[in-house]
C-alpha cells in the first residue's frame, strides 16, 4: 500500500499559521492543506498531494523554492 500525500514539516521556518498558509497560497501560488485542519499535532505542517506528473510536481517545488527566497 502507498500514499500520495506528503507531510511537509515547515516548523523550522518559524512562521505562524496565517503566515505559513500565506507563504504557500499567496507567494508560492500552491493550494495545499494546512496541518492544523487535521487537529492537534498538525501545526506547522502542510500536506501536499504528489499524485501528479513529475513536471507539475517539479514546477510546484520550484514555485515553493522561489517563495522561500
Tab-separated table of C-alpha atoms in Angstrom:
chain	number	residue	atom	x	y	z
A	1	UNK	CA	0.000	0.000	0.000
A	2	UNK	CA	1.137	3.523	-0.658
A	3	UNK	CA	0.042	7.074	-0.219
A	4	UNK	CA	0.341	10.040	-2.498
A	5	UNK	CA	0.330	12.509	0.374
A	6	UNK	CA	3.492	14.119	1.728
A	7	UNK	CA	3.551	15.991	5.012
A	8	UNK	CA	5.949	18.934	4.745
A	9	UNK	CA	7.441	19.869	8.115
A	10	UNK	CA	7.570	23.674	7.980
A	11	UNK	CA	8.135	24.280	11.691
A	12	UNK	CA	11.728	25.330	11.085
A	13	UNK	CA	10.519	28.373	9.151
A	14	UNK	CA	9.320	29.966	12.378
A	15	UNK	CA	6.052	31.159	10.841
A	16	UNK	CA	2.660	31.375	12.489
A	17	UNK	CA	-0.331	29.620	10.962
A	18	UNK	CA	-1.556	32.575	8.896
A	19	UNK	CA	1.942	33.376	7.634
A	20	UNK	CA	2.579	29.749	6.671
A	21	UNK	CA	-0.674	29.466	4.741
A	22	UNK	CA	0.063	32.823	3.057
A	23	UNK	CA	3.521	31.609	2.025
A	24	UNK	CA	2.022	28.653	0.191
A	25	UNK	CA	-1.109	30.272	-1.238
A	26	UNK	CA	-0.090	33.871	-1.901
A	27	UNK	CA	3.645	33.660	-2.575
A	28	UNK	CA	4.135	30.128	-3.950
A	29	UNK	CA	0.650	30.005	-5.521
A	30	UNK	CA	0.087	26.443	-4.270
A	31	UNK	CA	-3.132	25.088	-2.789
A	32	UNK	CA	-2.104	22.678	-0.049
A	33	UNK	CA	-3.918	21.560	3.074
A	34	UNK	CA	-2.548	23.056	6.261
A	35	UNK	CA	-1.869	20.584	9.040
A	36	UNK	CA	-3.987	22.417	11.600
A	37	UNK	CA	-7.146	21.375	9.781
A	38	UNK	CA	-6.364	17.783	10.803
A	39	UNK	CA	-6.286	18.548	14.519
A	40	UNK	CA	-3.722	18.808	17.300
A	41	UNK	CA	-0.198	17.948	16.208
A	42	UNK	CA	-0.703	19.276	12.691
A	43	UNK	CA	0.560	22.752	13.483
A	44	UNK	CA	3.466	23.793	11.275
A	45	UNK	CA	2.852	21.127	8.638
A	46	UNK	CA	1.461	21.375	5.111
A	47	UNK	CA	0.059	18.365	3.256
A	48	UNK	CA	0.983	18.009	-0.409
A	49	UNK	CA	-0.630	15.583	-2.834
A	50	UNK	CA	2.086	14.283	-5.161
A	51	UNK	CA	-0.169	12.123	-7.351
A	52	UNK	CA	0.636	14.231	-10.381
A	53	UNK	CA	3.006	14.117	-13.334
A	54	UNK	CA	6.632	14.773	-12.437
A	55	UNK	CA	6.755	18.023	-14.460
A	56	UNK	CA	3.899	19.503	-12.419
A	57	UNK	CA	5.490	18.428	-9.141
A	58	UNK	CA	8.812	19.957	-10.211
A	59	UNK	CA	7.042	23.214	-11.103
A	60	UNK	CA	5.289	23.283	-7.723
A	61	UNK	CA	8.548	22.701	-5.853
A	62	UNK	CA	10.236	25.418	-7.913
A	63	UNK	CA	7.444	27.846	-7.020
A	64	UNK	CA	7.893	26.977	-3.347
A	65	UNK	CA	11.655	27.422	-3.594
A	66	UNK	CA	11.205	30.859	-5.181
A	67	UNK	CA	8.709	31.871	-2.476
A	68	UNK	CA	11.233	30.977	0.209
A	69	UNK	CA	13.962	33.149	-1.334
